CSV table of C-alpha atoms and ligand atoms in Angstrom, one decimal:
chain,number,residue,atom,x,y,z
A,1,MET,CA,43.2,-9.7,-37.9
A,2,ILE,CA,41.9,-8.5,-34.6
A,3,VAL,CA,38.4,-6.9,-34.8
A,4,LEU,CA,37.0,-4.8,-32.0
A,5,GLY,CA,33.1,-5.2,-31.8
A,6,ILE,CA,30.9,-2.5,-30.3
A,7,GLU,CA,27.3,-3.2,-29.3
A,8,SER,CA,25.1,-0.4,-28.0
A,9,SER,CA,21.8,-0.8,-29.7
A,10,CYS,CA,19.6,-1.0,-26.5
A,11,ASP,CA,20.3,-1.6,-22.9
A,12,GLU,CA,23.6,-3.5,-23.0
A,13,THR,CA,27.1,-1.9,-23.7
A,14,GLY,CA,29.1,-4.8,-25.0
A,15,LEU,CA,32.7,-4.8,-26.3
A,16,ALA,CA,34.9,-7.6,-27.6
A,17,LEU,CA,38.0,-8.5,-29.5
A,18,TYR,CA,37.8,-11.2,-32.0
A,19,ASP,CA,40.9,-12.5,-33.8
A,20,SER,CA,40.1,-14.3,-37.2
A,21,GLY,CA,42.9,-16.7,-36.5
A,22,ARG,CA,42.6,-17.3,-32.8
A,23,GLY,CA,38.9,-16.7,-32.2
A,24,LEU,CA,37.3,-14.7,-29.5
A,25,LEU,CA,40.0,-13.0,-27.3
A,26,ALA,CA,37.8,-11.3,-24.8
A,27,HIS,CA,34.5,-9.8,-24.3
A,28,ALA,CA,32.8,-7.6,-21.7
A,29,VAL,CA,29.2,-6.5,-21.2
A,30,HIS,CA,27.6,-3.9,-19.0
A,31,SER,CA,23.9,-4.4,-18.4
A,32,GLN,CA,21.6,-1.4,-17.7
A,33,VAL,CA,18.8,-3.6,-16.4
A,34,ALA,CA,19.2,-2.2,-12.9
A,35,MET,CA,19.1,1.4,-14.1
A,36,HIS,CA,15.9,0.8,-16.2
A,37,GLU,CA,14.2,-1.5,-13.6
A,38,ASP,CA,12.4,1.3,-11.7
A,39,TYR,CA,10.8,2.5,-15.0
A,40,GLY,CA,9.4,-1.0,-16.0
A,41,GLY,CA,11.3,-0.7,-19.4
A,42,VAL,CA,14.2,1.0,-21.4
A,43,VAL,CA,14.3,4.8,-21.1
A,44,PRO,CA,16.2,5.7,-24.3
A,45,GLU,CA,17.9,9.0,-22.9
A,46,LEU,CA,19.1,7.1,-20.0
A,47,ALA,CA,20.3,4.2,-22.0
A,48,SER,CA,22.3,6.6,-24.3
A,49,ARG,CA,24.0,8.6,-21.4
A,50,ASP,CA,25.0,5.3,-19.7
A,51,HIS,CA,26.4,3.9,-22.9
A,52,ILE,CA,28.7,6.9,-23.2
A,53,ARG,CA,29.9,6.4,-19.7
A,54,ARG,CA,30.8,2.6,-20.3
A,55,LEU,CA,32.4,2.5,-23.5
A,56,ALA,CA,36.0,3.7,-22.7
A,57,PRO,CA,36.2,1.6,-19.5
A,58,LEU,CA,35.0,-1.5,-21.3
A,59,LEU,CA,37.4,-1.0,-24.1
A,60,ARG,CA,40.2,-0.9,-21.5
A,61,GLU,CA,38.9,-3.9,-20.0
A,62,VAL,CA,38.8,-6.1,-23.0
A,63,LEU,CA,42.3,-4.8,-24.1
A,64,ALA,CA,43.5,-5.9,-20.7
A,65,LYS,CA,41.7,-9.3,-20.6
A,66,ALA,CA,43.2,-10.0,-24.2
A,67,ASP,CA,46.5,-8.8,-23.4
A,68,CYS,CA,46.3,-6.4,-26.3
A,69,ARG,CA,47.2,-2.8,-27.3
A,70,LYS,CA,44.8,-0.4,-29.0
A,71,GLU,CA,47.3,-0.6,-31.9
A,72,ASP,CA,46.6,-4.3,-32.4
A,73,ILE,CA,43.1,-3.5,-33.5
A,74,ALA,CA,42.8,-4.0,-37.3
A,75,ALA,CA,39.2,-2.8,-37.7
A,76,VAL,CA,36.3,-1.6,-35.6
A,77,ALA,CA,32.9,-3.2,-36.1
A,78,TYR,CA,29.8,-1.4,-34.6
A,79,THR,CA,26.1,-1.9,-34.3
A,80,ALA,CA,24.6,0.4,-36.8
A,81,GLY,CA,21.0,-0.8,-36.5
A,82,PRO,CA,18.4,-1.6,-35.8
A,83,GLY,CA,17.8,-0.1,-32.3
A,84,LEU,CA,17.4,3.0,-30.4
A,85,ALA,CA,18.8,5.9,-32.4
A,86,GLY,CA,20.6,7.6,-29.6
A,87,ALA,CA,21.9,4.5,-28.2
A,88,LEU,CA,23.2,3.4,-31.7
A,89,LEU,CA,24.8,6.9,-32.1
A,90,THR,CA,26.9,6.5,-29.0
A,91,GLY,CA,28.5,3.3,-30.3
A,92,ALA,CA,28.8,4.4,-33.8
A,93,SER,CA,30.5,7.6,-33.0
A,94,PHE,CA,32.8,5.9,-30.6
A,95,ALA,CA,33.7,3.5,-33.1
A,96,ALA,CA,34.2,6.0,-35.9
A,97,GLY,CA,36.5,8.3,-33.7
A,98,LEU,CA,38.6,5.3,-32.5
A,99,ALA,CA,39.0,3.9,-36.0
A,100,LEU,CA,40.1,7.4,-37.3
A,101,ALA,CA,42.6,7.8,-34.6
A,102,LEU,CA,43.9,4.3,-35.0
A,103,GLY,CA,44.1,4.7,-38.8
A,104,VAL,CA,41.9,1.5,-39.3
A,105,PRO,CA,38.5,1.0,-41.0
A,106,ALA,CA,35.2,1.2,-39.3
A,107,LEU,CA,32.5,-1.2,-40.4
A,108,PRO,CA,28.7,-0.9,-39.7
A,109,VAL,CA,27.1,-4.3,-38.7
A,110,HIS,CA,23.4,-5.2,-38.6
A,111,HIS,CA,22.5,-6.2,-35.0
A,112,LEU,CA,20.5,-9.2,-36.2
A,113,GLU,CA,23.4,-10.5,-38.3
A,114,GLY,CA,25.4,-10.4,-35.1
A,115,HIS,CA,22.8,-12.6,-33.3
A,116,LEU,CA,22.3,-14.9,-36.5
A,117,LEU,CA,26.0,-15.7,-36.6
A,118,SER,CA,26.6,-15.9,-32.9
A,119,PRO,CA,26.2,-19.7,-32.7
A,120,LEU,CA,29.2,-19.9,-35.2
A,121,LEU,CA,31.4,-18.6,-32.3
A,122,SER,CA,30.8,-21.9,-30.4
A,123,SER,CA,33.5,-24.6,-30.2
A,124,GLU,CA,31.5,-26.8,-32.7
A,125,PRO,CA,30.3,-24.2,-35.1
A,126,ALA,CA,27.3,-24.8,-37.6
A,127,GLY,CA,28.0,-25.0,-41.3
A,128,PHE,CA,26.2,-23.2,-44.0
A,129,PRO,CA,23.5,-23.4,-45.3
A,130,PHE,CA,21.1,-23.5,-42.3
A,131,ILE,CA,17.8,-22.3,-41.0
A,132,ALA,CA,17.9,-19.5,-38.4
A,133,LEU,CA,15.3,-19.0,-35.8
A,134,LEU,CA,15.9,-15.4,-34.6
A,135,VAL,CA,14.1,-14.7,-31.4
A,136,SER,CA,14.9,-11.4,-29.5
A,137,GLY,CA,13.1,-8.7,-27.8
A,138,GLY,CA,12.5,-6.8,-31.0
A,139,HIS,CA,12.3,-9.5,-33.7
A,140,THR,CA,10.8,-13.0,-34.4
A,141,GLN,CA,12.2,-14.3,-37.9
A,142,ILE,CA,12.8,-17.4,-39.6
A,143,MET,CA,15.7,-17.1,-42.2
A,144,CYS,CA,17.4,-19.3,-44.7
A,145,VAL,CA,21.1,-18.5,-44.5
A,146,THR,CA,23.2,-19.7,-47.4
A,147,ARG,CA,26.4,-17.9,-46.4
A,148,VAL,CA,27.6,-14.7,-44.7
A,149,GLY,CA,25.5,-11.8,-46.1
A,150,CYS,CA,22.9,-13.9,-47.8
A,151,TYR,CA,19.8,-13.9,-45.6
A,152,GLU,CA,16.3,-14.8,-46.9
A,153,LEU,CA,13.4,-13.9,-44.7
A,154,MET,CA,11.0,-16.8,-44.8
A,155,GLY,CA,8.6,-15.4,-42.3
A,156,GLU,CA,8.4,-13.2,-39.1
A,157,SER,CA,6.0,-11.9,-36.5
A,158,LEU,CA,3.2,-9.8,-37.6
A,159,ASP,CA,2.9,-8.0,-34.4
A,160,ASP,CA,4.8,-8.4,-31.0
A,161,ALA,CA,8.2,-10.2,-31.1
A,162,ALA,CA,8.5,-13.4,-28.9
A,163,GLY,CA,10.7,-11.6,-26.4
A,164,GLU,CA,8.3,-8.7,-26.2
A,165,ALA,CA,5.5,-11.1,-25.5
A,166,PHE,CA,7.5,-12.7,-22.8
A,167,ASP,CA,8.2,-9.1,-21.3
A,168,LYS,CA,4.7,-7.9,-21.6
A,169,THR,CA,3.2,-11.1,-20.2
A,170,ALA,CA,5.6,-10.9,-17.3
A,171,GLN,CA,4.5,-7.4,-16.6
A,172,LEU,CA,0.9,-8.5,-16.5
A,173,LEU,CA,1.7,-11.0,-14.0
A,174,GLY,CA,3.5,-8.5,-11.8
A,175,LEU,CA,7.1,-9.6,-12.5
A,176,GLY,CA,10.0,-7.2,-13.1
A,177,TYR,CA,11.7,-6.0,-16.1
A,178,PRO,CA,13.2,-7.7,-18.2
A,179,GLY,CA,10.4,-10.2,-18.0
A,180,GLY,CA,11.6,-13.1,-20.1
A,181,PRO,CA,14.0,-14.7,-17.6
A,182,ALA,CA,11.5,-14.0,-14.6
A,183,LEU,CA,8.5,-15.5,-16.4
A,184,ALA,CA,10.5,-18.6,-17.4
A,185,ALA,CA,11.6,-19.0,-13.7
A,186,LEU,CA,7.9,-18.5,-12.6
A,187,ALA,CA,6.8,-21.1,-15.3
A,188,GLU,CA,9.1,-23.7,-13.6
A,189,LEU,CA,6.9,-23.6,-10.6
A,190,GLY,CA,3.5,-24.0,-12.6
A,191,THR,CA,1.8,-26.6,-14.6
A,192,PRO,CA,0.9,-25.9,-18.2
A,193,GLY,CA,-2.7,-26.9,-19.3
A,194,ARG,CA,-4.4,-25.7,-16.0
A,195,PHE,CA,-5.3,-22.6,-18.1
A,196,LYS,CA,-5.7,-23.0,-21.8
A,197,LEU,CA,-4.1,-20.4,-24.1
A,198,PRO,CA,-4.2,-20.5,-27.8
A,199,ARG,CA,-1.2,-21.4,-30.1
A,200,PRO,CA,-1.5,-18.5,-32.5
A,201,MET,CA,-0.9,-19.2,-36.2
A,202,LEU,CA,0.3,-22.7,-35.4
A,203,ASN,CA,-1.4,-24.2,-38.5
A,204,SER,CA,-1.2,-21.2,-40.7
A,205,GLY,CA,0.8,-23.1,-43.2
A,206,ASP,CA,3.4,-20.3,-43.5
A,207,PHE,CA,6.4,-19.0,-41.4
A,208,SER,CA,4.5,-16.0,-39.9
A,209,PHE,CA,4.0,-15.6,-36.2
A,210,SER,CA,1.6,-13.5,-34.0
A,211,PHE,CA,2.0,-13.1,-30.3
A,212,SER,CA,-0.1,-10.1,-29.4
A,213,GLY,CA,-3.3,-12.3,-29.0
A,214,LEU,CA,-1.5,-14.6,-26.7
A,215,LYS,CA,-0.6,-11.8,-24.3
A,216,THR,CA,-4.2,-10.4,-24.6
A,217,ALA,CA,-5.5,-14.0,-23.7
A,218,VAL,CA,-3.3,-13.8,-20.5
A,219,LEU,CA,-4.8,-10.3,-19.7
A,220,THR,CA,-8.5,-11.6,-20.2
A,221,THR,CA,-7.7,-14.6,-18.0
A,222,ALA,CA,-6.1,-12.2,-15.3
A,223,ARG,CA,-9.2,-9.9,-15.3
A,224,GLU,CA,-11.7,-12.7,-15.0
A,225,ARG,CA,-10.5,-13.8,-11.5
A,226,SER,CA,-8.1,-12.9,-8.9
A,227,LEU,CA,-4.9,-14.8,-9.4
A,228,THR,CA,-3.2,-16.8,-6.6
A,229,GLN,CA,0.5,-17.0,-6.6
A,230,GLN,CA,0.2,-20.8,-8.0
A,231,ASP,CA,-2.4,-19.5,-10.7
A,232,LYS,CA,0.3,-17.0,-12.0
A,233,ALA,CA,2.8,-19.8,-12.1
A,234,ASN,CA,0.4,-22.0,-14.0
A,235,LEU,CA,-0.4,-19.2,-16.4
A,236,ALA,CA,3.3,-18.4,-17.0
A,237,ALA,CA,3.7,-22.2,-17.7
A,238,GLU,CA,0.9,-22.4,-20.2
A,239,PHE,CA,2.2,-19.1,-21.9
A,240,GLN,CA,5.7,-20.5,-22.3
A,241,GLU,CA,4.3,-23.7,-23.5
A,242,ALA,CA,2.2,-22.0,-26.1
A,243,ALA,CA,4.9,-19.6,-27.3
A,244,THR,CA,7.6,-22.3,-27.5
A,245,GLU,CA,5.3,-24.8,-29.3
A,246,VAL,CA,4.7,-22.3,-32.1
A,247,LEU,CA,8.4,-21.3,-32.4
A,248,ALA,CA,9.6,-24.8,-32.3
A,249,THR,CA,7.0,-26.2,-34.8
A,250,LYS,CA,7.6,-23.4,-37.4
A,251,ALA,CA,11.4,-23.6,-37.1
A,252,LEU,CA,11.4,-27.4,-37.8
A,253,ALA,CA,8.8,-26.9,-40.6
A,254,ALA,CA,11.2,-24.4,-42.3
A,255,CYS,CA,14.0,-27.0,-42.0
A,256,ARG,CA,11.8,-29.5,-43.7
A,257,ALA,CA,10.6,-27.0,-46.4
A,258,ARG,CA,14.1,-26.3,-47.5
A,259,GLY,CA,15.5,-29.8,-46.9
A,260,LEU,CA,18.1,-28.3,-44.4
A,261,LYS,CA,19.6,-30.4,-41.6
A,262,THR,CA,20.8,-27.5,-39.5
A,263,LEU,CA,18.8,-25.1,-37.3
A,264,VAL,CA,20.5,-22.2,-35.6
A,265,VAL,CA,18.8,-20.4,-32.8
A,266,ALA,CA,19.8,-16.9,-31.9
A,267,GLY,CA,18.6,-14.0,-29.8
A,268,GLY,CA,17.7,-13.5,-26.1
A,269,VAL,CA,14.7,-15.9,-26.2
A,270,GLY,CA,17.1,-18.6,-27.4
A,271,ALA,CA,18.3,-18.8,-23.7
A,272,ASN,CA,14.8,-20.2,-22.7
A,273,LYS,CA,15.3,-23.7,-21.4
A,274,ARG,CA,11.8,-25.0,-22.5
A,275,LEU,CA,12.4,-23.7,-26.1
A,276,ARG,CA,15.7,-25.6,-26.2
A,277,GLU,CA,14.1,-28.8,-24.9
A,278,ARG,CA,11.3,-28.7,-27.5
A,279,LEU,CA,13.6,-28.0,-30.3
A,280,ASP,CA,16.0,-30.7,-29.3
A,281,ALA,CA,13.2,-33.3,-28.8
A,282,ALA,CA,11.4,-32.3,-32.2
A,283,ALA,CA,14.9,-32.3,-34.1
A,284,LYS,CA,15.9,-35.9,-33.0
A,285,LYS,CA,13.6,-37.9,-35.4
A,286,PRO,CA,14.4,-36.0,-38.6
A,287,GLY,CA,18.1,-35.9,-37.7
A,288,ILE,CA,18.4,-32.1,-37.5
A,289,ARG,CA,21.3,-30.5,-35.7
A,290,VAL,CA,20.3,-27.7,-33.5
A,291,CYS,CA,23.0,-25.0,-32.7
A,292,TYR,CA,22.7,-22.4,-30.0
A,293,PRO,CA,25.0,-19.7,-29.1
A,294,GLU,CA,26.8,-20.1,-25.6
A,295,MET,CA,24.4,-18.7,-23.0
A,296,ALA,CA,26.3,-15.6,-22.2
A,297,LEU,CA,26.2,-14.7,-26.1
A,298,CYS,CA,22.5,-15.3,-26.3
A,299,THR,CA,21.5,-11.8,-25.2
A,300,ASP,CA,23.1,-8.7,-26.7
A,301,ASN,CA,26.9,-8.5,-26.7
A,302,GLY,CA,30.0,-7.2,-28.5
A,303,ALA,CA,31.4,-10.5,-29.4
A,304,MET,CA,28.8,-11.2,-32.0
A,305,ILE,CA,29.4,-7.9,-33.5
A,306,ALA,CA,33.2,-8.4,-33.7
A,307,PHE,CA,32.5,-11.8,-35.3
A,308,ALA,CA,30.0,-10.6,-37.9
A,309,GLY,CA,32.2,-7.7,-38.8
A,310,ALA,CA,35.3,-10.0,-39.1
A,311,GLN,CA,33.2,-12.4,-41.5
A,312,ARG,CA,32.0,-9.3,-43.5
A,313,LEU,CA,35.6,-8.1,-43.9
A,314,LEU,CA,36.9,-11.7,-44.9
A,315,ALA,CA,34.0,-11.8,-47.3
A,316,GLY,CA,35.3,-8.6,-48.9
A,317,ALA,CA,33.2,-5.8,-47.3
A,318,VAL,CA,34.7,-2.3,-48.0
A,319,PRO,CA,34.6,-0.3,-44.7
A,320,THR,CA,35.0,3.4,-44.2
A,321,GLY,CA,38.1,4.8,-42.4
A,322,ASN,CA,37.4,8.6,-42.7
A,323,GLY,CA,35.5,9.1,-39.5
A,324,ALA,CA,32.2,8.9,-41.2
A,325,PHE,CA,29.4,6.9,-39.6
A,326,ALA,CA,25.7,6.4,-39.9
A,327,VAL,CA,23.1,4.5,-37.9
A,328,ARG,CA,19.8,3.0,-39.1
A,329,PRO,CA,17.4,2.5,-36.3
A,330,ARG,CA,15.0,0.6,-38.7
A,331,TRP,CA,17.0,-1.7,-41.1
A,332,PRO,CA,15.7,-4.9,-42.7
A,333,LEU,CA,18.4,-7.6,-42.6
A,334,ALA,CA,17.8,-8.8,-46.0
A,335,THR,CA,19.1,-5.4,-47.2
A,336,ALA,CA,22.2,-5.4,-45.0
B,1,KG4,O1,18.5,-10.4,-28.1
B,1,KG4,P1,18.2,-9.6,-26.9
B,1,KG4,O2,19.1,-9.7,-25.8
B,1,KG4,O3,17.9,-8.2,-27.2
B,1,KG4,C1,17.4,-7.9,-28.4
B,1,KG4,O4,18.0,-7.8,-29.4
B,1,KG4,O5,16.0,-7.5,-28.3
B,1,KG4,O6,16.8,-10.3,-26.4
B,1,KG4,C2,16.2,-9.8,-25.2
B,1,KG4,C3,14.9,-10.6,-25.1
B,1,KG4,C4,14.0,-9.9,-23.9
B,1,KG4,O7,12.8,-9.7,-24.5
B,1,KG4,C5,14.0,-10.9,-22.9
B,1,KG4,O8,12.9,-10.9,-22.0
B,1,KG4,C6,14.2,-12.2,-23.6
B,1,KG4,O9,15.1,-11.8,-24.7
B,1,KG4,N1,14.8,-13.3,-22.9
B,1,KG4,C7,14.1,-14.4,-22.5
B,1,KG4,C8,15.0,-15.3,-21.7
B,1,KG4,N2,16.1,-14.5,-21.6
B,1,KG4,C9,16.0,-13.4,-22.2
B,1,KG4,N3,13.0,-14.9,-22.9
B,1,KG4,C10,12.4,-16.0,-22.4
B,1,KG4,N4,13.1,-16.9,-21.7
B,1,KG4,C11,14.5,-16.5,-21.3
B,1,KG4,N5,15.2,-17.4,-20.5
B,2,ZN,ZN1,19.6,-8.3,-29.6
């Protein structure tokens, strides 16, 4: 069964073909980063217009890469939320129209379920049950996953998401958008500990996070003195150290709390090298296996949506095939 996946929830248009028998056949992503760069963030109207321009060419591209015809597609999975309403609507309406024309079902997929299951696309996939650390631009959550569709939220950020904190801190330090990768690169040139930043909620005894105070602490430090380039690198390194310490500590604590030996890391911040180093180091002694998506599948992409859609279909989900579609810009994963 070949499933076409369509992702358009924010600033990446991603399409992919996943075959439940053969695995991922092809995927292609168009990033809008260059377009939004001048504005310092995503401009929703521009994002929607660009998705519309990219969807059909990207479909042709993945069909050609996979050496498939449109008629080989058995179902179309699309991101129905959460995300920007207009951006979601472009992918959803494209998916519904295509599915109707092909006479195949269309299936709404939760964006975070896509991220959550993306490490299962790797060559040595994790097995259920597992703890998932979901760290993206919009969400920071710890989930207990017992099977496809069974996601228990153990804790989440009470304010900024981890990726959002990376982005905002990068902006404070004069780095471009998106800030996460730029901040991580600057941190490589700095020494943590030269500035001292808090580890918010490290010892709160639960699985909640708070990152807005960390960002404010960076702002306060930046206001107190004029920062040299080396100061900025040191501050970036300390910020990264603080954020990744809290994330890694709580993710491992969640594994301990549930007696689980598999930790899955998903979402854009999962690409952070320091976070991976910390998790790998902390997981060694308790014998916990940490699974990451392939680097290219950490940030938004169509492969994770095609895969999640296929898993839902195999688990008996009943999709629509009548051209109807709906998007849910706000949509808790536990209700998906
Ligand atoms: O999952 P994603 O592509 O989009 C959302 O669903 O939000 O995550 C994007 C987020 C951005 O905040 C970006 O700055 C962050 O992931 N990010 C990183 C790194 N690469 C991407 N943050 C820290 N270090 C990185 N290497
Ligand atoms: Zn995402």
